[in-house]
XYZ file of N, CA and C in Angstrom:
870
model
N 0.846 -1.184 0.000
C 0.000 0.000 0.000
C 0.889 1.245 0.000
N 0.750 2.129 -0.985
C 1.647 3.265 -1.130
C 1.139 4.485 -0.396
N 2.027 5.493 -0.231
C 1.645 6.722 0.449
C 0.518 7.441 -0.259
N 0.402 7.242 -1.556
C -0.596 7.992 -2.313
C -1.797 7.145 -2.720
N -1.896 5.928 -2.169
C -2.967 5.073 -2.650
C -3.588 4.265 -1.524
N -4.004 4.967 -0.463
C -4.727 4.307 0.599
C -6.144 4.841 0.569
N -7.092 3.966 0.294
C -8.498 4.346 0.294
C -9.132 3.623 1.472
N -9.744 4.417 2.402
C -10.266 3.707 3.548
C -11.174 4.554 4.380
N -11.457 4.033 5.599
C -12.321 4.784 6.453
C -11.863 4.697 7.891
N -12.630 4.163 8.792
C -12.510 4.493 10.190
C -11.713 3.511 11.022
N -11.586 3.783 12.294
C -10.805 3.013 13.242
C -11.758 2.409 14.266
N -11.255 1.629 15.205
C -12.117 0.988 16.193
C -12.701 2.011 17.148
N -13.683 1.590 17.933
C -14.402 2.529 18.796
C -13.618 2.905 20.036
N -12.505 2.257 20.311
C -11.734 2.592 21.497
C -11.225 4.014 21.391
N -11.350 4.766 22.473
C -10.903 6.146 22.478
C -11.938 7.118 21.965
N -13.153 6.641 21.642
C -14.193 7.533 21.158
C -14.500 8.578 22.202
N -14.796 9.787 21.740
C -15.168 10.904 22.609
C -14.035 11.325 23.538
N -12.790 10.978 23.203
C -11.652 11.348 24.025
C -10.591 12.010 23.164
N -9.762 12.837 23.814
C -8.664 13.474 23.101
C -7.668 12.420 22.656
N -7.083 12.624 21.466
C -6.108 11.702 20.929
C -4.709 11.989 21.430
N -3.730 11.190 21.003
C -2.359 11.324 21.502
C -1.638 12.580 21.024
N -2.198 13.304 20.051
C -1.577 14.530 19.560
C -2.261 15.776 20.103
N -3.132 15.615 21.087
C -3.945 16.736 21.573
C -3.146 17.762 22.363
N -1.901 17.442 22.713
C -1.093 18.412 23.452
C -0.392 19.409 22.517
N -0.614 19.280 21.203
C -0.071 20.239 20.242
C -1.087 21.347 19.979
N -0.670 22.324 19.185
C -1.571 23.415 18.816
C -2.369 23.020 17.576
N -3.688 22.966 17.708
C -4.584 22.614 16.614
C -5.656 23.676 16.455
N -6.117 23.853 15.239
C -7.280 24.695 14.986
C -8.333 23.869 14.245
N -9.581 24.156 14.555
C -10.707 23.576 13.836
C -11.269 24.629 12.893
N -11.353 24.302 11.618
C -12.031 25.165 10.652
C -13.347 24.491 10.297
N -14.428 25.129 10.731
C -15.757 24.544 10.531
C -16.118 24.537 9.051
N -17.169 23.792 8.737
C -17.513 23.546 7.344
C -17.655 24.839 6.544
N -16.967 24.860 5.396
C -17.056 25.945 4.429
C -17.451 25.337 3.087
N -18.091 26.138 2.246
C -18.426 25.715 0.882
C -17.501 26.411 -0.096
N -16.707 25.626 -0.828
C -15.772 26.182 -1.800
C -15.707 25.261 -3.021
N -15.265 25.780 -4.166
C -15.061 24.916 -5.335
C -13.983 23.867 -5.070
N -14.058 22.756 -5.794
C -13.126 21.663 -5.591
C -11.660 22.044 -5.669
N -11.224 22.814 -6.683
C -9.819 23.178 -6.744
C -9.330 23.915 -5.504
N -10.166 24.783 -4.946
C -9.762 25.503 -3.735
C -9.743 24.575 -2.520
N -10.680 23.641 -2.443
C -10.649 22.699 -1.324
C -9.352 21.904 -1.321
N -8.912 21.459 -2.495
C -7.660 20.707 -2.565
C -6.454 21.597 -2.273
N -6.495 22.831 -2.763
C -5.391 23.755 -2.505
C -5.291 24.099 -1.020
N -6.424 24.243 -0.345
C -6.402 24.582 1.082
C -5.832 23.441 1.914
N -6.033 22.205 1.502
C -5.371 21.098 2.191
C -3.854 21.262 2.117
N -3.345 21.641 0.956
C -1.901 21.861 0.819
C -1.431 23.041 1.665
N -2.226 24.097 1.679
C -1.867 25.272 2.482
C -1.796 24.911 3.966
N -2.763 24.132 4.436
C -2.744 23.713 5.839
C -1.491 22.907 6.151
N -1.056 22.088 5.200
C 0.165 21.308 5.398
C 1.393 22.211 5.447
N 1.433 23.230 4.597
C 2.540 24.177 4.626
C 2.589 24.915 5.962
N 1.439 25.309 6.451
C 1.379 26.023 7.729
C 1.886 25.149 8.869
N 1.451 23.890 8.897
C 1.904 22.982 9.950
C 3.405 22.739 9.866
N 3.921 22.588 8.644
C 5.354 22.338 8.462
C 6.195 23.546 8.870
N 5.613 24.740 8.756
C 6.342 25.968 9.079
C 6.212 26.371 10.545
N 5.650 25.500 11.366
C 5.546 25.786 12.797
C 4.224 26.394 13.223
N 3.287 26.526 12.299
C 1.973 27.045 12.635
C 1.081 25.955 13.186
N -0.188 26.266 13.396
C -1.091 25.266 13.960
C -1.359 24.112 12.996
N -1.579 22.948 13.563
C -2.095 21.831 12.800
C -3.581 22.109 12.553
N -4.153 21.485 11.543
C -5.518 21.821 11.157
C -6.393 20.586 11.043
N -7.581 20.660 11.646
C -8.675 19.745 11.333
C -9.774 20.607 10.733
N -10.343 20.137 9.628
C -11.362 20.939 8.951
C -12.442 20.049 8.361
N -13.625 20.626 8.194
C -14.738 19.993 7.496
C -15.106 20.915 6.353
N -15.354 20.340 5.178
C -15.654 21.210 4.046
C -16.680 20.613 3.110
N -17.246 21.522 2.309
C -18.325 21.199 1.385
C -17.905 21.634 -0.012
N -18.438 20.977 -1.020
C -18.058 21.237 -2.403
C -19.162 22.041 -3.094
N -18.813 23.216 -3.555
C -19.786 24.078 -4.244
C -19.131 24.722 -5.463
N -19.518 24.273 -6.664
C -20.557 23.290 -6.974
C -20.105 21.860 -6.674
N -21.017 20.909 -6.890
C -20.642 19.504 -6.771
C -19.421 19.233 -7.655
N -18.613 18.251 -7.247
C -17.314 18.071 -7.906
C -16.951 16.591 -7.988
N -16.314 16.213 -9.082
C -15.648 14.921 -9.193
C -14.175 15.148 -8.897
N -13.667 14.505 -7.838
C -12.222 14.544 -7.593
C -11.636 13.232 -8.096
N -10.810 13.344 -9.129
C -10.167 12.171 -9.707
C -8.994 11.734 -8.838
N -8.750 10.422 -8.795
C -7.557 9.935 -8.144
C -6.313 10.369 -8.908
N -5.183 10.403 -8.233
C -3.964 10.974 -8.809
C -3.588 10.352 -10.148
N -3.735 9.050 -10.268
C -3.334 8.379 -11.521
C -4.526 8.009 -12.401
N -5.709 8.488 -12.080
C -6.900 8.083 -12.824
C -6.843 8.539 -14.282
N -7.259 7.655 -15.169
C -7.303 7.944 -16.598
C -8.429 8.943 -16.881
N -8.131 10.103 -17.475
C -9.190 11.073 -17.774
C -10.233 10.552 -18.748
N -9.903 9.480 -19.485
C -10.874 8.907 -20.410
C -12.032 8.221 -19.689
N -11.895 7.999 -18.383
C -12.987 7.382 -17.620
C -14.028 8.412 -17.178
N -13.781 9.685 -17.421
C -14.682 10.754 -16.989
C -15.631 11.125 -18.123
N -16.892 11.334 -17.802
C -17.850 11.846 -18.782
C -17.800 13.368 -18.720
N -16.878 13.949 -19.460
C -16.632 15.394 -19.401
C -17.847 16.183 -19.872
N -18.540 15.694 -20.884
C -19.712 16.410 -21.380
C -20.804 16.473 -20.324
N -21.045 15.355 -19.646
C -22.057 15.368 -18.584
C -21.678 16.341 -17.479
N -20.414 16.292 -17.053
C -19.983 17.176 -15.969
C -20.177 18.642 -16.359
N -19.832 18.985 -17.602
C -20.000 20.368 -18.060
C -21.476 20.741 -18.117
N -22.306 19.867 -18.646
C -23.736 20.161 -18.767
C -24.406 20.281 -17.398
N -23.956 19.475 -16.440
C -24.564 19.467 -15.102
C -23.936 20.486 -14.166
N -22.912 21.220 -14.630
C -22.258 22.206 -13.777
C -21.419 21.588 -12.678
N -20.851 20.412 -12.948
C -20.033 19.701 -11.967
C -18.561 20.000 -12.219
N -17.860 20.480 -11.203
C -16.420 20.690 -11.300
C -15.704 19.349 -11.423
N -14.530 19.368 -12.038
C -13.655 18.194 -12.044
C -12.261 18.663 -11.678
N -11.650 18.017 -10.695
C -10.265 18.286 -10.353
C -9.577 16.948 -10.091
N -8.283 16.994 -9.817
C -7.514 15.774 -9.554
C -6.862 15.904 -8.190
N -7.029 14.866 -7.359
C -6.438 14.884 -6.023
C -4.942 14.561 -6.080
N -4.262 14.856 -4.971
C -2.891 14.370 -4.791
C -2.889 12.906 -4.387
N -3.996 12.426 -3.846
C -4.057 11.057 -3.361
C -4.525 10.108 -4.451
N -4.158 8.851 -4.302
C -4.500 7.855 -5.295
C -5.912 7.320 -5.136
N -6.169 6.221 -5.822
C -7.482 5.613 -5.764
C -8.371 6.081 -6.892
N -9.650 5.750 -6.778
C -10.601 6.082 -7.818
C -11.241 7.435 -7.611
N -12.036 7.834 -8.595
C -12.724 9.106 -8.536
C -13.877 9.080 -7.547
N -14.147 10.247 -6.956
C -15.249 10.392 -6.002
C -16.120 11.562 -6.441
N -17.412 11.325 -6.568
C -18.358 12.396 -6.826
C -18.777 12.993 -5.494
N -18.437 14.267 -5.289
C -18.758 14.974 -4.053
C -19.997 15.830 -4.297
N -21.152 15.280 -3.955
C -22.398 16.017 -4.147
C -22.493 17.142 -3.125
N -22.957 18.314 -3.564
C -23.027 19.466 -2.663
C -23.837 19.160 -1.410
N -24.925 18.416 -1.570
C -25.782 18.094 -0.431
C -25.492 16.724 0.156
N -24.977 15.799 -0.656
C -24.848 14.415 -0.222
C -23.505 14.033 0.359
N -22.526 14.950 0.330
C -21.157 14.639 0.754
C -20.764 15.510 1.946
N -20.006 14.928 2.875
C -19.349 15.676 3.949
C -17.867 15.309 3.878
N -17.006 16.291 3.712
C -15.573 16.015 3.587
C -14.801 16.618 4.750
N -13.649 16.032 5.033
C -12.795 16.499 6.125
C -11.340 16.379 5.707
N -10.461 17.053 6.431
C -9.031 16.777 6.306
C -8.342 17.038 7.632
N -7.212 16.365 7.811
C -6.350 16.519 8.992
C -4.936 16.712 8.475
N -4.264 17.755 8.932
C -2.879 18.004 8.516
C -2.011 18.233 9.743
N -0.811 17.642 9.718
C 0.112 17.743 10.849
C 1.532 17.513 10.348
N 2.540 17.927 11.131
C 3.921 17.632 10.739
C 4.170 16.135 10.676
N 4.921 15.709 9.694
C 5.200 14.284 9.521
C 5.956 13.714 10.712
N 6.782 14.535 11.351
C 7.602 14.057 12.472
C 6.766 13.665 13.679
N 5.514 14.103 13.736
C 4.669 13.822 14.892
C 3.790 12.586 14.700
N 3.860 11.975 13.529
C 3.003 10.841 13.223
C 3.816 9.566 13.062
N 3.204 8.406 13.247
C 3.928 7.150 13.055
C 4.528 7.069 11.657
N 5.692 6.476 11.566
C 6.338 6.341 10.266
C 5.652 5.339 9.367
N 5.022 4.340 9.958
C 4.285 3.356 9.179
C 3.004 3.986 8.666
N 2.773 3.894 7.357
C 1.639 4.567 6.736
C 0.312 4.124 7.323
N 0.110 2.810 7.468
C -1.173 2.321 7.947
C -1.401 2.696 9.410
N -0.332 2.698 10.222
C -0.475 3.131 11.614
C -0.923 4.589 11.686
N -0.284 5.430 10.872
C -0.666 6.841 10.849
C -2.088 7.006 10.345
N -2.432 6.231 9.348
C -3.765 6.301 8.771
C -4.828 5.938 9.800
N -4.596 4.852 10.537
C -5.552 4.427 11.555
C -5.666 5.461 12.670
N -4.545 6.041 13.055
C -4.576 7.064 14.091
C -5.454 8.242 13.673
N -5.285 8.717 12.454
C -6.019 9.889 11.998
C -7.478 9.576 11.674
N -7.800 8.309 11.517
C -9.197 7.927 11.289
C -10.004 7.823 12.583
N -9.343 7.842 13.741
C -10.070 7.675 15.002
C -11.253 8.636 15.151
N -11.073 9.945 14.911
C -12.225 10.834 15.105
C -13.336 10.621 14.092
N -13.016 10.077 12.928
C -14.046 9.834 11.923
C -14.968 8.715 12.400
N -14.405 7.649 12.922
C -15.234 6.591 13.480
C -16.035 7.095 14.680
N -15.402 7.921 15.506
C -16.122 8.480 16.650
C -17.361 9.236 16.207
N -17.254 9.989 15.105
C -18.397 10.758 14.612
C -19.509 9.825 14.138
N -19.155 8.764 13.412
C -20.168 7.805 12.987
C -20.913 7.238 14.193
N -20.160 6.855 15.210
C -20.782 6.259 16.383
C -21.642 7.273 17.138
N -21.208 8.526 17.164
C -22.016 9.558 17.813
C -23.360 9.738 17.117
N -23.385 9.452 15.823
C -24.622 9.564 15.045
C -25.463 8.289 15.113
N -24.956 7.281 15.803
C -25.679 6.026 15.902
C -25.473 5.107 14.721
N -24.395 5.332 13.955
C -24.085 4.506 12.788
C -22.995 3.511 13.177
N -23.283 2.235 13.060
C -22.361 1.172 13.464
C -21.353 0.921 12.346
N -20.331 1.768 12.278
C -19.319 1.681 11.223
C -18.073 0.975 11.746
N -17.495 0.140 10.909
C -16.250 -0.546 11.268
C -15.586 -1.029 9.981
N -14.376 -1.578 10.120
C -13.687 -2.093 8.949
C -14.483 -3.219 8.309
N -14.352 -3.321 6.990
C -15.040 -4.386 6.253
C -14.728 -5.744 6.880
N -15.754 -6.563 7.031
C -15.564 -7.850 7.698
C -14.895 -8.889 6.814
N -14.854 -8.612 5.498
C -14.209 -9.548 4.575
C -13.900 -8.812 3.281
N -13.043 -9.413 2.468
C -12.748 -8.837 1.158
C -13.963 -8.981 0.251
N -14.161 -7.955 -0.603
C -15.245 -8.010 -1.581
C -14.699 -7.552 -2.922
N -15.177 -8.130 -4.006
C -14.561 -7.876 -5.313
C -14.879 -6.501 -5.868
N -14.043 -6.070 -6.811
C -14.240 -4.802 -7.493
C -15.504 -4.861 -8.344
N -16.217 -3.732 -8.405
C -17.365 -3.581 -9.297
C -16.976 -2.726 -10.496
N -16.301 -1.603 -10.222
C -15.870 -0.692 -11.292
C -14.668 0.079 -10.762
N -13.485 -0.252 -11.282
C -12.234 0.211 -10.703
C -12.043 1.730 -10.719
N -12.476 2.476 -11.738
C -12.237 3.933 -11.729
C -12.967 4.693 -10.622
N -13.981 4.082 -9.987
C -14.743 4.762 -8.936
C -14.292 4.272 -7.569
N -13.918 5.207 -6.711
C -13.422 4.850 -5.375
C -14.371 3.914 -4.642
N -15.635 4.264 -4.619
C -16.596 3.510 -3.810
C -16.923 2.143 -4.390
N -16.539 1.892 -5.630
C -16.855 0.623 -6.270
C -15.626 -0.261 -6.458
N -14.513 0.145 -5.871
C -13.320 -0.700 -5.916
C -13.465 -1.875 -4.958
N -12.531 -2.809 -5.036
C -12.544 -3.942 -4.114
C -12.433 -3.431 -2.679
N -13.119 -4.083 -1.762
C -13.067 -3.714 -0.347
C -12.134 -4.658 0.397
N -11.417 -4.099 1.377
C -10.452 -4.895 2.134
C -10.567 -4.557 3.622
N -10.529 -5.567 4.502
C -10.659 -5.317 5.941
C -9.574 -4.427 6.530
N -8.434 -4.326 5.885
C -7.345 -3.519 6.434
C -7.634 -2.031 6.377
N -8.443 -1.597 5.403
C -8.560 -0.157 5.242
C -9.889 0.336 4.686
N -10.898 -0.507 4.579
C -12.218 -0.050 4.160
C -13.194 -0.254 5.302
N -14.022 0.744 5.576
C -14.989 0.629 6.650
C -16.393 0.748 6.096
N -17.247 -0.086 6.628
C -18.605 -0.195 6.122
C -19.594 -0.108 7.286
N -20.856 -0.006 6.951
C -21.922 0.009 7.943
C -22.134 -1.390 8.516
N -23.036 -1.482 9.486
C -23.410 -2.764 10.094
C -22.196 -3.506 10.628
N -21.350 -2.776 11.352
C -20.181 -3.394 11.965
C -19.179 -3.945 10.982
N -19.187 -3.415 9.760
C -18.261 -3.864 8.725
C -18.880 -4.809 7.727
N -20.092 -5.300 8.007
C -20.729 -6.274 7.109
C -21.590 -5.616 6.043
N -21.827 -4.309 6.163
C -22.748 -3.637 5.263
C -22.066 -2.841 4.170
N -22.707 -1.749 3.786
C -22.268 -0.963 2.645
C -21.165 0.027 3.023
N -20.360 0.390 2.040
C -19.280 1.346 2.264
C -19.856 2.736 2.517
N -19.277 3.426 3.498
C -19.781 4.725 3.916
C -18.854 5.878 3.583
N -17.570 5.605 3.408
C -16.618 6.708 3.300
C -15.367 6.281 2.556
N -14.787 7.220 1.818
C -13.502 6.994 1.170
C -12.496 7.992 1.706
N -11.345 7.525 2.147
C -10.317 8.375 2.751
C -8.956 8.045 2.165
N -8.057 8.979 2.204
C -6.723 8.751 1.658
C -5.721 9.665 2.342
N -4.457 9.294 2.258
C -3.392 10.053 2.928
C -2.202 10.203 1.990
N -1.570 11.372 2.040
C -0.309 11.526 1.329
C 0.651 12.361 2.152
N 1.923 12.142 1.913
C 2.974 12.773 2.703
C 3.809 13.695 1.836
N 3.980 14.902 2.332
C 4.967 15.808 1.777
C 6.257 15.614 2.569
N 7.283 16.376 2.246
C 8.561 16.182 2.928
C 8.437 16.382 4.431
N 7.667 17.370 4.873
C 7.622 17.702 6.289
C 6.225 17.624 6.893
N 5.242 17.165 6.146
C 3.877 17.159 6.666
C 3.065 16.025 6.062
N 1.947 15.753 6.710
C 1.035 14.703 6.272
C -0.344 15.304 6.097
N -1.012 14.923 5.027
C -2.386 15.334 4.766
C -3.237 14.076 4.661
N -4.270 13.995 5.470
C -5.259 12.939 5.300
C -6.604 13.607 5.050
N -7.276 13.196 3.984
C -8.594 13.746 3.710
C -9.543 12.630 3.324
N -10.832 12.922 3.501
C -11.810 11.883 3.233
C -13.171 12.442 2.907
N -13.952 11.582 2.278
C -15.314 11.901 1.880
C -16.263 10.953 2.593
N -17.239 11.507 3.297
C -18.257 10.725 3.983
C -19.564 10.878 3.211
N -20.213 9.782 2.916
C -21.490 9.851 2.214
C -22.601 10.148 3.214
N -23.179 11.335 3.112
C -24.349 11.652 3.926
C -25.597 11.051 3.284
N -25.771 11.294 2.004
C -26.888 10.703 1.261
C -26.355 10.102 -0.026
N -26.527 8.812 -0.179
C -26.066 8.139 -1.388
C -26.962 8.510 -2.563
N -26.342 8.899 -3.655
C -27.090 9.298 -4.850
C -26.538 8.525 -6.046
N -26.996 7.290 -6.223
C -26.412 6.427 -7.261
C -26.425 7.040 -8.656
N -27.547 7.602 -9.075
C -27.633 8.132 -10.441
C -26.615 9.237 -10.648
N -26.554 10.192 -9.721
C -25.637 11.319 -9.865
C -24.184 10.866 -9.797
N -23.895 9.926 -8.908
C -22.517 9.462 -8.741
C -22.041 8.731 -9.991
N -22.862 7.845 -10.506
C -22.457 7.072 -11.679
C -22.347 7.926 -12.929
N -23.153 8.990 -13.020
C -23.221 9.782 -14.250
C -21.918 10.490 -14.590
N -21.031 10.691 -13.620
C -19.776 11.393 -13.909
C -18.750 10.481 -14.568
N -19.034 9.166 -14.595
C -18.112 8.208 -15.194
C -18.619 7.772 -16.570
N -17.683 7.554 -17.456
C -18.001 7.201 -18.831
C -18.013 5.682 -19.012
N -19.050 5.176 -19.649
C -19.131 3.754 -19.995
C -18.890 2.839 -18.788
N -19.525 3.170 -17.663
C -19.263 2.415 -16.435
C -19.976 1.067 -16.396
N -21.126 0.945 -17.033
C -21.829 -0.329 -17.085
C -22.358 -0.810 -15.748
N -22.532 0.088 -14.794
C -22.998 -0.272 -13.458
C -24.430 0.230 -13.287
N -25.312 -0.603 -12.772
C -26.686 -0.181 -12.547
C -26.803 0.581 -11.229
N -27.865 1.358 -11.109
C -28.124 2.075 -9.853
C -28.305 1.083 -8.704
N -28.885 -0.053 -9.000
C -29.097 -1.066 -7.965
C -27.770 -1.648 -7.476
N -26.840 -1.882 -8.398
C -25.519 -2.376 -7.993
C -24.803 -1.354 -7.122
N -24.889 -0.086 -7.525
C -24.248 0.961 -6.726
C -24.867 1.032 -5.333
N -26.190 1.022 -5.261
C -26.881 1.134 -3.979
C -26.592 -0.055 -3.066
N -26.317 -1.227 -3.658
C -25.995 -2.396 -2.845
C -24.597 -2.303 -2.245
N -23.697 -1.526 -2.849
C -22.326 -1.385 -2.363
C -22.148 -0.152 -1.486
N -22.868 0.940 -1.771
C -22.614 2.236 -1.124
C -23.832 2.681 -0.332
N -23.604 3.061 0.912
C -24.663 3.601 1.756
C -24.306 4.979 2.255
N -25.281 5.668 2.795
C -25.059 6.984 3.374
C -25.590 7.039 4.793
N -25.221 8.091 5.513
C -25.687 8.260 6.886
C -27.204 8.227 6.945
N -27.876 8.804 5.942
C -29.338 8.842 5.952
C -29.964 7.457 5.889
N -29.212 6.445 5.468
C -29.730 5.077 5.438
C -29.731 4.430 6.818
N -28.984 5.030 7.764
C -28.797 4.393 9.063
C -29.154 5.286 10.251
N -29.359 6.567 10.006
C -29.684 7.491 11.093
C -30.596 8.589 10.574
N -31.592 8.949 11.369
C -32.542 9.992 10.993
C -32.041 11.324 11.547
N -31.079 11.916 10.841
C -30.495 13.183 11.285
C -30.394 14.139 10.103
N -30.615 15.437 10.329
C -30.400 16.401 9.251
C -28.917 16.568 8.977
N -28.594 17.064 7.796
C -27.198 17.197 7.406
C -26.414 18.069 8.386
N -26.997 19.171 8.850
C -26.257 20.062 9.746
C -25.861 19.361 11.042
N -26.698 18.423 11.526
C -26.335 17.684 12.729
C -25.202 16.699 12.445
N -25.218 16.099 11.259
C -24.128 15.201 10.897
C -22.813 15.970 10.785
N -22.859 17.151 10.164
C -21.654 17.982 10.061
C -21.129 18.331 11.450
N -22.022 18.722 12.344
C -21.621 19.062 13.710
C -20.961 17.878 14.403
N -21.458 16.673 14.149
C -20.864 15.483 14.769
C -19.420 15.292 14.330
N -19.143 15.512 13.043
C -17.770 15.367 12.562
C -16.889 16.508 13.061
N -17.400 17.725 13.076
C -16.630 18.840 13.623
C -16.289 18.585 15.092
N -17.271 18.124 15.856
C -17.059 17.884 17.289
C -16.061 16.763 17.522
N -16.185 15.677 16.766
C -15.258 14.556 16.941
C -13.830 14.959 16.606
N -13.646 15.713 15.529
C -12.307 16.178 15.162
C -11.748 17.125 16.207
N -12.574 18.068 16.665
C -12.113 19.043 17.656
C -11.775 18.365 18.975
N -12.573 17.379 19.378
C -12.315 16.667 20.630
C -11.031 15.858 20.539
N -10.861 15.137 19.437
C -9.661 14.312 19.256
C -8.392 15.156 19.295
N -8.441 16.333 18.677
C -7.257 17.193 18.596
C -7.185 18.215 19.724
N -8.244 18.321 20.539
C -8.365 19.408 21.512
C -8.118 20.750 20.813
N -8.816 20.917 19.700
C -8.590 22.076 18.822
C -9.475 23.250 19.213
N -8.945 24.441 18.996
C -9.719 25.662 19.161
C -10.236 26.102 17.797
N -11.436 26.665 17.778
C -11.996 27.119 16.518
C -11.118 28.215 15.920
N -10.845 28.114 14.627
C -9.978 29.086 13.966
C -10.453 29.378 12.565
N -9.578 30.026 11.806
C -9.909 30.387 10.428
C -8.619 30.508 9.639
N -8.768 30.618 8.315
C -7.624 30.844 7.451
C -7.143 32.284 7.585
N -5.843 32.493 7.465
C -5.324 33.848 7.403
C -5.465 34.371 5.979
N -5.343 35.686 5.828
C -5.395 36.259 4.480
C -4.274 35.706 3.608
N -3.104 35.511 4.212
C -1.974 34.969 3.448
C -2.258 33.544 2.984
N -2.885 32.742 3.831
C -3.209 31.373 3.443
C -4.226 31.347 2.301
N -5.217 32.220 2.363
C -6.224 32.254 1.297
C -5.593 32.694 -0.031
N -4.689 33.662 0.038
C -4.010 34.094 -1.185
C -3.142 32.970 -1.749
N -2.463 32.254 -0.862
C -1.621 31.144 -1.297
C -2.471 30.036 -1.921
N -3.658 29.794 -1.377
C -4.514 28.748 -1.935
C -4.952 29.079 -3.353
N -5.181 30.346 -3.639
C -5.541 30.746 -5.002
C -4.379 30.490 -5.958
N -3.168 30.757 -5.497
C -1.988 30.493 -6.323
C -1.873 29.001 -6.642
N -2.019 28.169 -5.618
C -1.895 26.723 -5.818
C -3.005 26.207 -6.726
N -4.218 26.706 -6.522
C -5.339 26.266 -7.361
C -5.091 26.619 -8.825
N -4.585 27.819 -9.079
C -4.304 28.225 -10.463
C -3.185 27.387 -11.071
N -2.137 27.122 -10.292
C -0.994 26.378 -10.794
C -1.320 24.900 -11.027
N -2.258 24.374 -10.248
C -2.458 22.926 -10.255
C -3.921 22.548 -10.454
N -4.751 22.739 -9.465
C -6.061 22.100 -9.428
C -7.085 22.671 -10.402
N -6.840 23.863 -10.942
C -7.693 24.411 -12.001
C -7.075 24.209 -13.384
N -5.874 23.686 -13.412
C -5.109 23.581 -14.653
C -5.503 22.339 -15.443
N -5.767 22.515 -16.741
C -6.063 21.367 -17.599
C -4.894 20.389 -17.634
N -3.679 20.911 -17.576
C -2.513 20.026 -17.592
C -2.529 19.089 -16.399
N -2.930 19.581 -15.225
C -2.987 18.757 -14.016
C -4.200 17.817 -14.049
N -5.336 18.355 -14.458
C -6.584 17.610 -14.348
C -6.783 16.618 -15.484
N -6.484 17.016 -16.717
C -6.860 16.221 -17.887
C -5.741 15.337 -18.425
N -4.553 15.399 -17.819
C -3.457 14.539 -18.263
C -2.990 13.668 -17.129
N -2.727 12.405 -17.418
C -2.245 11.488 -16.389
C -0.792 11.792 -16.048
N -0.407 11.564 -14.780
C 1.005 11.717 -14.426
C 1.872 10.857 -15.336
N 2.982 11.408 -15.763
C 3.864 10.691 -16.674
C 3.666 11.114 -18.120
N 2.486 11.685 -18.408
C 2.246 12.179 -19.765
C 2.225 13.710 -19.802
N 2.452 14.310 -18.628
C 2.425 15.772 -18.561
C 3.727 16.354 -19.083
């Protein structure tokens, strides 16, 4: 499993509702904001730069406006239905992390990220990944959703889509104690001095909309619905309460104080978005062909 290709979800329930082992550091919580996909990806990088430069570590929750397809780092652009995305007003960008593409619906998706100096995290990728997933599982449990690692391996349905890839007990978490449908896709990547982990939680599964961003997928809505579930399938809560649960779990785990981006960070994020996440060269060409 590589640094750029871990797709997964949550950790065990131990330590739920408690501060994590990194809570003695300086952390800030940035509550949910709505931004275009390229800026959301750029802000993850900015948070990593800030942490590496001695500033606060960041836990954040964010929303995609407009809805966005985030392609995996090595994903073939030929798997995207570009005409549909343009007609439907859906952004397309490419993540730094590997795995398949994720459709982030404006209403149906809740996303988060955690950034910290690399020196403060376990050197083993999976250990670090599990550590940073602790608050995500805590949030599911706070909502009454019995989420855990997949109880067994399950075969791939459609490889270009994150949620339809093969499931593995080491790093995929599903509903019903791991026996049910996949709830979230998460990934981690490391820069020289910092680590970024980000993830997408399905609040409401929307099979038709999710499948429509992929070209020639050959997957029925019923097949998608059998593999992917959302919080609304397991808990009767409005979206704002679900967002609050994730914000609270992240803030509790990190013992974070509510904060915001500085003007310099916002300006830097625009630079990164222009150089990378809004660029056709970054989005529409596979690594190695650029």
